Structures are given as C-alpha cells and as structure tokens.
Short mmCIF file of C-alpha atoms in Angstrom, two decimals:
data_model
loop_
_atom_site.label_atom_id
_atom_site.label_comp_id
_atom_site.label_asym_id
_atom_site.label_seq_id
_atom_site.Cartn_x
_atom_site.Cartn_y
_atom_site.Cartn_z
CA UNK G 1239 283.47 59.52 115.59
CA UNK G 1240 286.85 58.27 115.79
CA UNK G 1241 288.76 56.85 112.62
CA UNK G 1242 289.54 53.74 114.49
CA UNK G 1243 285.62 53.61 115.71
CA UNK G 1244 284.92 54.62 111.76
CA UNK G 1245 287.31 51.74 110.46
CA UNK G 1246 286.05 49.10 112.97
CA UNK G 1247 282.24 50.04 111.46
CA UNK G 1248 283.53 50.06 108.35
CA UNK G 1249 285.22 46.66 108.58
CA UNK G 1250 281.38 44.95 109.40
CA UNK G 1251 280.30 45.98 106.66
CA UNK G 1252 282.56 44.22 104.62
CA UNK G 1253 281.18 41.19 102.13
CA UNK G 1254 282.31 37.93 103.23
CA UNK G 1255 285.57 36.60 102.13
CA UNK G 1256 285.43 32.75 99.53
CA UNK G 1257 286.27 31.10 102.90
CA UNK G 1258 283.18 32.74 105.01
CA UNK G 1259 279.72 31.74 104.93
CA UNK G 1260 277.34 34.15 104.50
CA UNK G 1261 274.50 34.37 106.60
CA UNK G 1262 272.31 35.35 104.49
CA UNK G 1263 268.97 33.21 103.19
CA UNK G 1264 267.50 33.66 100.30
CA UNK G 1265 264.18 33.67 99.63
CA UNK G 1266 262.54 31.75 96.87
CA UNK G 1267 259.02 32.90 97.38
CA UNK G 1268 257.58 35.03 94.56
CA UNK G 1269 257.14 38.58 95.57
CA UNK G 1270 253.27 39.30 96.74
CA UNK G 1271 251.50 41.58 93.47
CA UNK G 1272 249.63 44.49 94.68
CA UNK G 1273 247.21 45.21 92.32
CA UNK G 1274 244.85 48.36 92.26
CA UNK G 1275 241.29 47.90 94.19
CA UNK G 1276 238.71 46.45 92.25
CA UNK G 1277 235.78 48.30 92.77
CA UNK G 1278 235.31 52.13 92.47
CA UNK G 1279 235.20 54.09 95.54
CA UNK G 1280 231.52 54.68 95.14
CA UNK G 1281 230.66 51.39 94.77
CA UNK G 1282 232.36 49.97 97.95
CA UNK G 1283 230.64 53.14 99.59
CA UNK G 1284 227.07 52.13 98.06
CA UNK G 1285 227.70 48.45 99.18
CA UNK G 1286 229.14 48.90 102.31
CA UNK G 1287 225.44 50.99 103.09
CA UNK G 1288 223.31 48.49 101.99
CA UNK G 1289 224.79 45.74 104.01
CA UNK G 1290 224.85 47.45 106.87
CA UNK G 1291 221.05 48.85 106.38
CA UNK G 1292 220.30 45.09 105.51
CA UNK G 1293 222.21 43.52 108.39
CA UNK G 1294 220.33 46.12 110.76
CA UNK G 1295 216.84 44.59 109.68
CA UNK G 1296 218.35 40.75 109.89
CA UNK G 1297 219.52 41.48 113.98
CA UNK G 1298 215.99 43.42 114.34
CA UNK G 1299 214.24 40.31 113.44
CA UNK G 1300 216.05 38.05 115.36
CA UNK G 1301 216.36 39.70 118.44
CA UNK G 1302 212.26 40.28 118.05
CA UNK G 1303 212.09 36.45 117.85
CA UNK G 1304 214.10 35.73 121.14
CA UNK G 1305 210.89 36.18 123.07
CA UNK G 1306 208.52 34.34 120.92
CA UNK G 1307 210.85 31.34 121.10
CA UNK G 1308 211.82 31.63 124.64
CA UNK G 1309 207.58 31.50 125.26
CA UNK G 1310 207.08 28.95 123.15
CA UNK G 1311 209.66 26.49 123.63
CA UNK G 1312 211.15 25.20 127.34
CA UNK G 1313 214.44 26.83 126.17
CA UNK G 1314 215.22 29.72 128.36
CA UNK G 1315 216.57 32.97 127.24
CA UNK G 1316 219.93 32.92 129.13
CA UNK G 1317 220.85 29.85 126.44
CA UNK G 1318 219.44 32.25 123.56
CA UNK G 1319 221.75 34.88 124.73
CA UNK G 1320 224.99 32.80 125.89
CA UNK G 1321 225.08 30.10 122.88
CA UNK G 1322 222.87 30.60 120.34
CA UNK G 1323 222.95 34.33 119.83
CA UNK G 1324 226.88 34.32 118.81
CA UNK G 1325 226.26 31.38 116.54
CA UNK G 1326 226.23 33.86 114.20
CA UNK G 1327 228.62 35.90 115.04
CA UNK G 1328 231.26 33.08 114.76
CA UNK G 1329 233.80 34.26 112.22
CA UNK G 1330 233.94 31.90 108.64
CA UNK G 1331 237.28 32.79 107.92
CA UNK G 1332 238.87 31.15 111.44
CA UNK G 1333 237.08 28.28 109.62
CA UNK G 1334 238.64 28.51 106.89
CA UNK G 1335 241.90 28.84 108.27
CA UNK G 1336 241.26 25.41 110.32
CA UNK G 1337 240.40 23.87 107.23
CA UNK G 1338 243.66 25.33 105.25
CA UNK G 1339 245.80 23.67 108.65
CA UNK G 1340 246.66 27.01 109.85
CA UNK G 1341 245.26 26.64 113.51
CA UNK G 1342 247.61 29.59 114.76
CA UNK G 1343 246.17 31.82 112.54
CA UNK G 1344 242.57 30.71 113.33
CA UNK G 1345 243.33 31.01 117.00
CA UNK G 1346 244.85 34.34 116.71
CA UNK G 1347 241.48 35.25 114.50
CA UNK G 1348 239.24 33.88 116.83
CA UNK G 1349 240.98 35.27 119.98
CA UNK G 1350 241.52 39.00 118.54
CA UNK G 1351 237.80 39.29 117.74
CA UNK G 1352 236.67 38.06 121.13
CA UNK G 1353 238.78 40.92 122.56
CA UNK G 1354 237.38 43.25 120.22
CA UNK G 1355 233.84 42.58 121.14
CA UNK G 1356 234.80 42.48 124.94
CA UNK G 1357 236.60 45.90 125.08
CA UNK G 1358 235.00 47.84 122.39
CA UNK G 1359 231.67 46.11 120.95
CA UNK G 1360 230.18 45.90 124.62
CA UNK G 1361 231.22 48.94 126.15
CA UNK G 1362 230.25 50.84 122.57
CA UNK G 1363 226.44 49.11 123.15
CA UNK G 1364 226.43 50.94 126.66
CA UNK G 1365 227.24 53.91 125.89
CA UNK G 1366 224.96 54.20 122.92
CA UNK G 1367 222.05 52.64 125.02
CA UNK G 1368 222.83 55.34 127.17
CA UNK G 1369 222.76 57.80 124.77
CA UNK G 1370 219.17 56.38 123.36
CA UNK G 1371 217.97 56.25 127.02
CA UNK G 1372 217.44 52.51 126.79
CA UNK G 1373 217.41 51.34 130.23
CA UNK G 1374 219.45 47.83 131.38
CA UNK G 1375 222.35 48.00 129.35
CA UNK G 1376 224.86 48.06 131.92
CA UNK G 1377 227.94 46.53 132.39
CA UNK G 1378 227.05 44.50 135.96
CA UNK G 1379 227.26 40.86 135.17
CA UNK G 1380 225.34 38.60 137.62
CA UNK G 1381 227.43 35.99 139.15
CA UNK G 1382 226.73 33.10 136.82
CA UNK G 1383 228.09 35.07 133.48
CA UNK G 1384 231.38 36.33 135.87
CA UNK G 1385 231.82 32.50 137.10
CA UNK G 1386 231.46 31.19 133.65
CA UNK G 1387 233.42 34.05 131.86
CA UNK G 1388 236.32 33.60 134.17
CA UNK G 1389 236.10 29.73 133.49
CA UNK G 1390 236.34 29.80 130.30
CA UNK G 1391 238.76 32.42 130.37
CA UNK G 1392 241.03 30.31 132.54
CA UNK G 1393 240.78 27.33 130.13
CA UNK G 1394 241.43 29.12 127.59
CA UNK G 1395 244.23 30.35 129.04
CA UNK G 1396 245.55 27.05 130.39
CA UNK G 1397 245.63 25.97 126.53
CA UNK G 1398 247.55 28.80 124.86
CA UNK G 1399 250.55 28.53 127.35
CA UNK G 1400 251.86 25.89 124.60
CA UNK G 1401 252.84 26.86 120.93
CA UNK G 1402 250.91 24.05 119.31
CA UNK G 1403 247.38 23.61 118.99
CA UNK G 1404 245.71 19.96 118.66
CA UNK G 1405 242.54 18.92 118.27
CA UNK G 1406 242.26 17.83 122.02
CA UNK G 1407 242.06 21.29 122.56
CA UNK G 1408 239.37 21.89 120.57
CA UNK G 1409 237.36 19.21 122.50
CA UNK G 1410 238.21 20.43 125.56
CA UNK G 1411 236.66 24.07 124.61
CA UNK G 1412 233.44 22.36 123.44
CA UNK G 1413 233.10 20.50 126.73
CA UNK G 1414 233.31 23.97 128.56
CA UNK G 1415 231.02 25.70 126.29
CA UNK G 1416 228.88 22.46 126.75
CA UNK G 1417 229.21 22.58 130.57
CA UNK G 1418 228.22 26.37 130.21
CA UNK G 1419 225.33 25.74 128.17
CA UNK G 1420 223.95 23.00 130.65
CA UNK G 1421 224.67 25.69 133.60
CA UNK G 1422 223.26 28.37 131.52
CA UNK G 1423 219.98 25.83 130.83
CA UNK G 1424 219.35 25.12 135.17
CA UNK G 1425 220.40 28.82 135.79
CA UNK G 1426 217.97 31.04 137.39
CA UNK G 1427 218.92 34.34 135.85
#
C-alpha cells in the first residue's frame, strides 16, 4: 500500500471534528439478556419424545375419523382434506403476532411455514410412503388442487407486492379460501 493510499485510509477514520455531525445513532434499547436454558438436556429430550409419541396417536385418530365423517355427513372428503385438515396445523404464534400489531412478522411466519410444508413436509411424506410401500402418495395433483393452488398462489402474490399489510387483505384471502372451499364442496375428485 502506498503512504498516500495509507494516509487517505487513515484520514476516514478520523473522529469528527466540534463542527461535524456524526452519523452515528445511538441506541437506547436495553441490551437483550441471554440467560442459560431452563430445562436440563434430559428433560427437553424426555419431553420432546412424549409429544411427539402423543401427537402421533392425536393425527392417528383423526385421520381414522375422516372416513367415518365423510360417510356420515354430506361433507365430502376433498373439504376434510383442503380446509379442515390444516385447521390444525395453523400456527398460534402468527396469531399472536396479529394480535401484538406485528402483521409483517405474522406474514413472514405464516408464509415461511407454508413453504416448508410445500418443499420439505410433502415431498418427506412421499418418500417415506415409499419407503413403507404405502401406495398413492404421489406427488400428481389432479387439476382442481393445481387450479386452486396456483390461484391462491397468484393472490397471494398480488398482495405481497406492497410493504403494508391491511386488513382488506385479510378478507380478500378468506374469500379465496371461501371460493376454494365451495369449489372443493361441488368438486368431483
């Protein structure tokens, strides 16, 4: 490096003079605390079994009750499957985060764990259905799930392109999933 390059770096790093205004902020929010974990290793490990062996029996049952409703009742089981099956999957903390007026952060939440289950929950269940020899797990969507997947895709889409979310928006995605769950309700799957 030259000593003129050296000087000129040098110079840069100089604090500003009583006549220059710094540009630095400063910031008056209190440091996070990181505090140690709460629960012993063991513990989590011994908790994090049991929910999952308990979870397991909870989807058992209700996926064994799809076909005694769907017999029983006029609703048919492409509604079960579209709208009420992810009921329960809906994430409480995007909730929470709508609650706490942090939309961006709900929509981020919500978004990143639709992703998740498109590109690594559903091709995961087809491999492992392959793998158990479990026939009709596939991947080939008829054209009703493409039409209305794309659809609400698109809208979805449409809505993002702006940095603000309202609650207009909201609407608007319950009047597609509405309009899917009347299609879903005539469709002949």
């Amino acid at each position: 490096m030259k000593k003129a390059d050296n000087e000129n770096f040098r110079g840069r790093l100089k604090p500003p003079n009583n006549n220059q205004t710094s540009v630095f902020v400063l910031d008056d929010r209190e440091e996070e605390k990181y505090t140690k974990p709460r629960l012993h290793v063991m513990v989590a490990l011994f908790v994090f079994v049991s929910t999952t062996v308990l979870l397991y029996f909870a989807v058992d049952f209700v996926v064994g009750s799809i076909d005694a409703l769907t017999s029983q009742t006029p609703i048919p089981k492409t509604i079960v499957s579209i709208i009420l099956l992810p009921i329960p999957n809906s994430d409480f903390s995007a909730i929470k985060l709508t609650i706490n007026d942090q939309l961006d952060d709900a929509m981020d939440c919500t978004i990143g764990k639709c992703l998740q289950s498109a590109l690594f929950v559903t091709p995961l269940a087809v491999l492992v259905a392959w793998g158990m020899g479990v026939e009709g797990v596939t991947l080939v969507f008829d054209g009703f799930e493409v039409v209305s997947l794309f659809a609400a895709i698109l809208l979805l889409n449409f809505l993002m392109t702006e940095d603000k979310v309202s609650w207009i928006q909201g609407v608007l995605l319950l009047a597609d999933c509405g309009l899917i769950a009347l299609a879903a309700f005539f469709a002949t799957v």
